[in-house]
mmCIF file of C-alpha atoms in Angstrom:
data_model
loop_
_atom_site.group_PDB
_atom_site.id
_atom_site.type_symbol
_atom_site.label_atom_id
_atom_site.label_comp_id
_atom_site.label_asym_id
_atom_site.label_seq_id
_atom_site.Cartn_x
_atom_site.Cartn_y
_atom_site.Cartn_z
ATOM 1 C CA UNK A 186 -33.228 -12.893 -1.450
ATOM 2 C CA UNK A 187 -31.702 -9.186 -1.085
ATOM 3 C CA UNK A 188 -28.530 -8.390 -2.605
ATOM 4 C CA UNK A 189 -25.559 -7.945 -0.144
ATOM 5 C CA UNK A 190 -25.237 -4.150 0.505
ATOM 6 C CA UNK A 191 -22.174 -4.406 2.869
ATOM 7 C CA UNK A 192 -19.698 -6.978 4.903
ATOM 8 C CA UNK A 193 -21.022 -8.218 8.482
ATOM 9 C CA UNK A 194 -19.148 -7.175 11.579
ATOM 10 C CA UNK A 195 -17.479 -10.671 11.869
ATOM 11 C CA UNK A 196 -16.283 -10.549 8.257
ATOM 12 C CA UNK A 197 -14.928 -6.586 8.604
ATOM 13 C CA UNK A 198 -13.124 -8.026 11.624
ATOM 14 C CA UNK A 199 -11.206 -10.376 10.103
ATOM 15 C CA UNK A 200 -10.007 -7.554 7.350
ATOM 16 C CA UNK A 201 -9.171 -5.458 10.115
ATOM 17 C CA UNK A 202 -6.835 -8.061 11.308
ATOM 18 C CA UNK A 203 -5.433 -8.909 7.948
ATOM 19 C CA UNK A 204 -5.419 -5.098 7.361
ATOM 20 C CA UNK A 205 -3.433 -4.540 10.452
ATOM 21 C CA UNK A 206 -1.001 -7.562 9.911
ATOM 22 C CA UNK A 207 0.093 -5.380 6.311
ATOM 23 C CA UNK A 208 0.317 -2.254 8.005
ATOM 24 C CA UNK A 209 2.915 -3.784 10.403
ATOM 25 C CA UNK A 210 4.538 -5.203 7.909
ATOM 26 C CA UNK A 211 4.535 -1.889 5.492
ATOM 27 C CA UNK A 212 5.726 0.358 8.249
ATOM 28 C CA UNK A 213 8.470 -2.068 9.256
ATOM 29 C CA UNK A 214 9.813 -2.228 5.764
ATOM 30 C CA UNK A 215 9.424 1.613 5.559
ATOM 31 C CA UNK A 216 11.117 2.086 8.338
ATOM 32 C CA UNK A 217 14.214 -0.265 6.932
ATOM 33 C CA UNK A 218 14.376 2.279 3.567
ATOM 34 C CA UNK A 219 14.420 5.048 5.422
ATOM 35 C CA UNK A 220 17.419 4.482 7.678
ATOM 36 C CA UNK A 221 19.309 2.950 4.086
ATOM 37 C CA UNK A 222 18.704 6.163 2.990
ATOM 38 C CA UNK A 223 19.560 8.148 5.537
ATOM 39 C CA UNK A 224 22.696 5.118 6.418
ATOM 40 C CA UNK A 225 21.495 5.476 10.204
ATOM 41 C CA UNK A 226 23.166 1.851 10.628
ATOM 42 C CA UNK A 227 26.008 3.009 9.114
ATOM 43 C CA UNK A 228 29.401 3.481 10.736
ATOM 44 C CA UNK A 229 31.762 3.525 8.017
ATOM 45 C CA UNK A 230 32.373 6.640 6.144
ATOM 46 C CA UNK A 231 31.000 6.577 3.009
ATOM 47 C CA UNK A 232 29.259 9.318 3.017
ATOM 48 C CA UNK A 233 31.944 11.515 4.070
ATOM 49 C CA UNK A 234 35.083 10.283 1.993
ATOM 50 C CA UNK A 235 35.286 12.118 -1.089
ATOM 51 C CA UNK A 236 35.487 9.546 -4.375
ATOM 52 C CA UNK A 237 36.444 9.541 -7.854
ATOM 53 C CA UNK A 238 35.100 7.161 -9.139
ATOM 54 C CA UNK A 239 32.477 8.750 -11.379
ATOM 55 C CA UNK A 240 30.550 5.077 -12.268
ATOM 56 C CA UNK A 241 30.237 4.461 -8.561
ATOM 57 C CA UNK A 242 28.319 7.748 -7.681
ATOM 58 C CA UNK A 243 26.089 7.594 -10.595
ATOM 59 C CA UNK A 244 25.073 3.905 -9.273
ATOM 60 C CA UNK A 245 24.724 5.256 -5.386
ATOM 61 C CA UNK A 246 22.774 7.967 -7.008
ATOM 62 C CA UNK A 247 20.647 5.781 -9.038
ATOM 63 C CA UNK A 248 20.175 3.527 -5.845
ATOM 64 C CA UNK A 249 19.053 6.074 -3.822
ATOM 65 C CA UNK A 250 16.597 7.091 -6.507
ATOM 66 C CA UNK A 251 15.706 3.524 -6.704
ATOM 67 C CA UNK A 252 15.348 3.396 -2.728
ATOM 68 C CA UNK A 253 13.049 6.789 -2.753
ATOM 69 C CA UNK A 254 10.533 5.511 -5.143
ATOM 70 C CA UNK A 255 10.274 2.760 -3.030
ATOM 71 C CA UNK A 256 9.821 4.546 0.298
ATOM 72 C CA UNK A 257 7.126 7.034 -1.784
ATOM 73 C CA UNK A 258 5.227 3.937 -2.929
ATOM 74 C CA UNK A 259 5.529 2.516 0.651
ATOM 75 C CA UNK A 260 4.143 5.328 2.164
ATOM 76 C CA UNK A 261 0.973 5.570 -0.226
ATOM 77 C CA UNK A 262 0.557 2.325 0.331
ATOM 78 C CA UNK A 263 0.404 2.784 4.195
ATOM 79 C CA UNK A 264 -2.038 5.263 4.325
ATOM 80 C CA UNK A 265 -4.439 3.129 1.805
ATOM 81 C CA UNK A 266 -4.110 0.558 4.133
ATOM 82 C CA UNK A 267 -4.736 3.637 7.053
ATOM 83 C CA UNK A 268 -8.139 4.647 4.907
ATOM 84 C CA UNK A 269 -9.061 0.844 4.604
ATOM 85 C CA UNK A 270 -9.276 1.001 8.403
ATOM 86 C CA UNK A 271 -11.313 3.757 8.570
ATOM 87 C CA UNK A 272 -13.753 2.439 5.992
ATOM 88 C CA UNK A 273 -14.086 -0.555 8.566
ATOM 89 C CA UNK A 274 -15.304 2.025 11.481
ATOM 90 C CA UNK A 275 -17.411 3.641 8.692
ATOM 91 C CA UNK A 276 -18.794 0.058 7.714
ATOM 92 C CA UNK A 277 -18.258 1.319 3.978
ATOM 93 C CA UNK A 278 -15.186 -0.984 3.744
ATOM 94 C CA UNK A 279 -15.529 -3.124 0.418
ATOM 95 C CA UNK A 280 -18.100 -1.346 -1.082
ATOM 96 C CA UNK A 281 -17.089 -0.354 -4.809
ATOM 97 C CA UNK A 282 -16.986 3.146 -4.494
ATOM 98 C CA UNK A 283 -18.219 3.208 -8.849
ATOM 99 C CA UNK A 284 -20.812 1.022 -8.774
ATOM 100 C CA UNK A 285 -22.186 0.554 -4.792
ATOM 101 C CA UNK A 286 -21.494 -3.043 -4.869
ATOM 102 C CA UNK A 287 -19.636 -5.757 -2.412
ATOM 103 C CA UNK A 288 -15.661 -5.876 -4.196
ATOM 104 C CA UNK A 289 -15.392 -9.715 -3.708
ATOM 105 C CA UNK A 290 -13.890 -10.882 -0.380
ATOM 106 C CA UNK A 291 -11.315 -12.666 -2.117
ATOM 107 C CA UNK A 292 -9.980 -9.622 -3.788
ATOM 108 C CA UNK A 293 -10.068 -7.500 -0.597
ATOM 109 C CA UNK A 294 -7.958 -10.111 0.874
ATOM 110 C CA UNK A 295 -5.317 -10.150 -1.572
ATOM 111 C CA UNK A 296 -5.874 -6.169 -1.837
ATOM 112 C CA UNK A 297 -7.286 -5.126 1.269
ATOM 113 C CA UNK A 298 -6.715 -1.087 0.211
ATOM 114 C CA UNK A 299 -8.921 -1.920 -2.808
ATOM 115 C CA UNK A 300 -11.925 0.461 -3.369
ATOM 116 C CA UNK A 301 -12.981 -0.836 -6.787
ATOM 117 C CA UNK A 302 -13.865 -4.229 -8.136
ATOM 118 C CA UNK A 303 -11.550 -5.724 -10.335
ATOM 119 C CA UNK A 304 -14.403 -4.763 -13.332
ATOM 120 C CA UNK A 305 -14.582 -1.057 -12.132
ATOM 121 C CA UNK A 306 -10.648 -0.502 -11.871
ATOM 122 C CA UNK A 307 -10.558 -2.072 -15.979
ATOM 123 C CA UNK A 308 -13.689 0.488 -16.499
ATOM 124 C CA UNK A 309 -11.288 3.231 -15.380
ATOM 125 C CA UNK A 310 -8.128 2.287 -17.013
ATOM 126 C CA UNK A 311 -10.098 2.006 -20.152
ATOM 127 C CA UNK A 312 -11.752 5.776 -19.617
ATOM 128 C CA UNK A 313 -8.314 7.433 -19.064
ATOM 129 C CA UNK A 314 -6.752 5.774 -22.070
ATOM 130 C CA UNK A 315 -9.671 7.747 -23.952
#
């Protein structure tokens, strides 16, 4: 019997949908950083009122920093899982993009952005540490 080259139609749909259900999720929680950072639900006046209080800026500042990373990371994220679904129109989606192989289902459902196997992604860890 043939080795599996790439994921039926039935089994890209249902990581389309799980793909999807993430992507809601990611954009929603995106969205929720962004107007923290930007206090859109805000109607007090903290970011108006001078302060003195030297500890409590460096902590807003360091929050803020701490909310941007996240928001960066969110966004990459997003468009991985935006690349995954094109993959799925492509019918490329799961294919190891090192060695030409099926990734396992069960790691495309707990990483559905994933574009190596588990083995390829230790492969390249291990070359860029050379």
């Amino acid at each position: 019997m043939a080795e599996k080259t790439r994921y039926t139609d039935e089994e890209l749909e249902e990581f389309r949908q799980i793909i999807i259900e993430k992507l809601e999720l990611a954009k929603r929680d995106y969205d929720q950083l962004m107007a923290s950072l930007t206090n859109k639900d805000s109607n007090d006046v903290d970011d108006t009122s001078p302060t003195y209080k030297a500890l409590e800026e460096g902590s807003e500042a360091q929050t803020k920093d701490d909310l941007m990373s996240f928001a960066a990371r969110q966004q990459k994220f997003i468009q991985g899982l935006k690349a995954a679904l094109i993959r799925i129109e492509n019918k490329t989606y799961g294919i190891d993009r090192i060695t030409g192989k099926l990734i396992p289902a069960e790691r495309l459902r707990a990483v559905p952005h994933a574009t190596l196997s588990v083995e390829s992604k230790q492969l390249e860890k291990q070359r860029k540490q050379i």
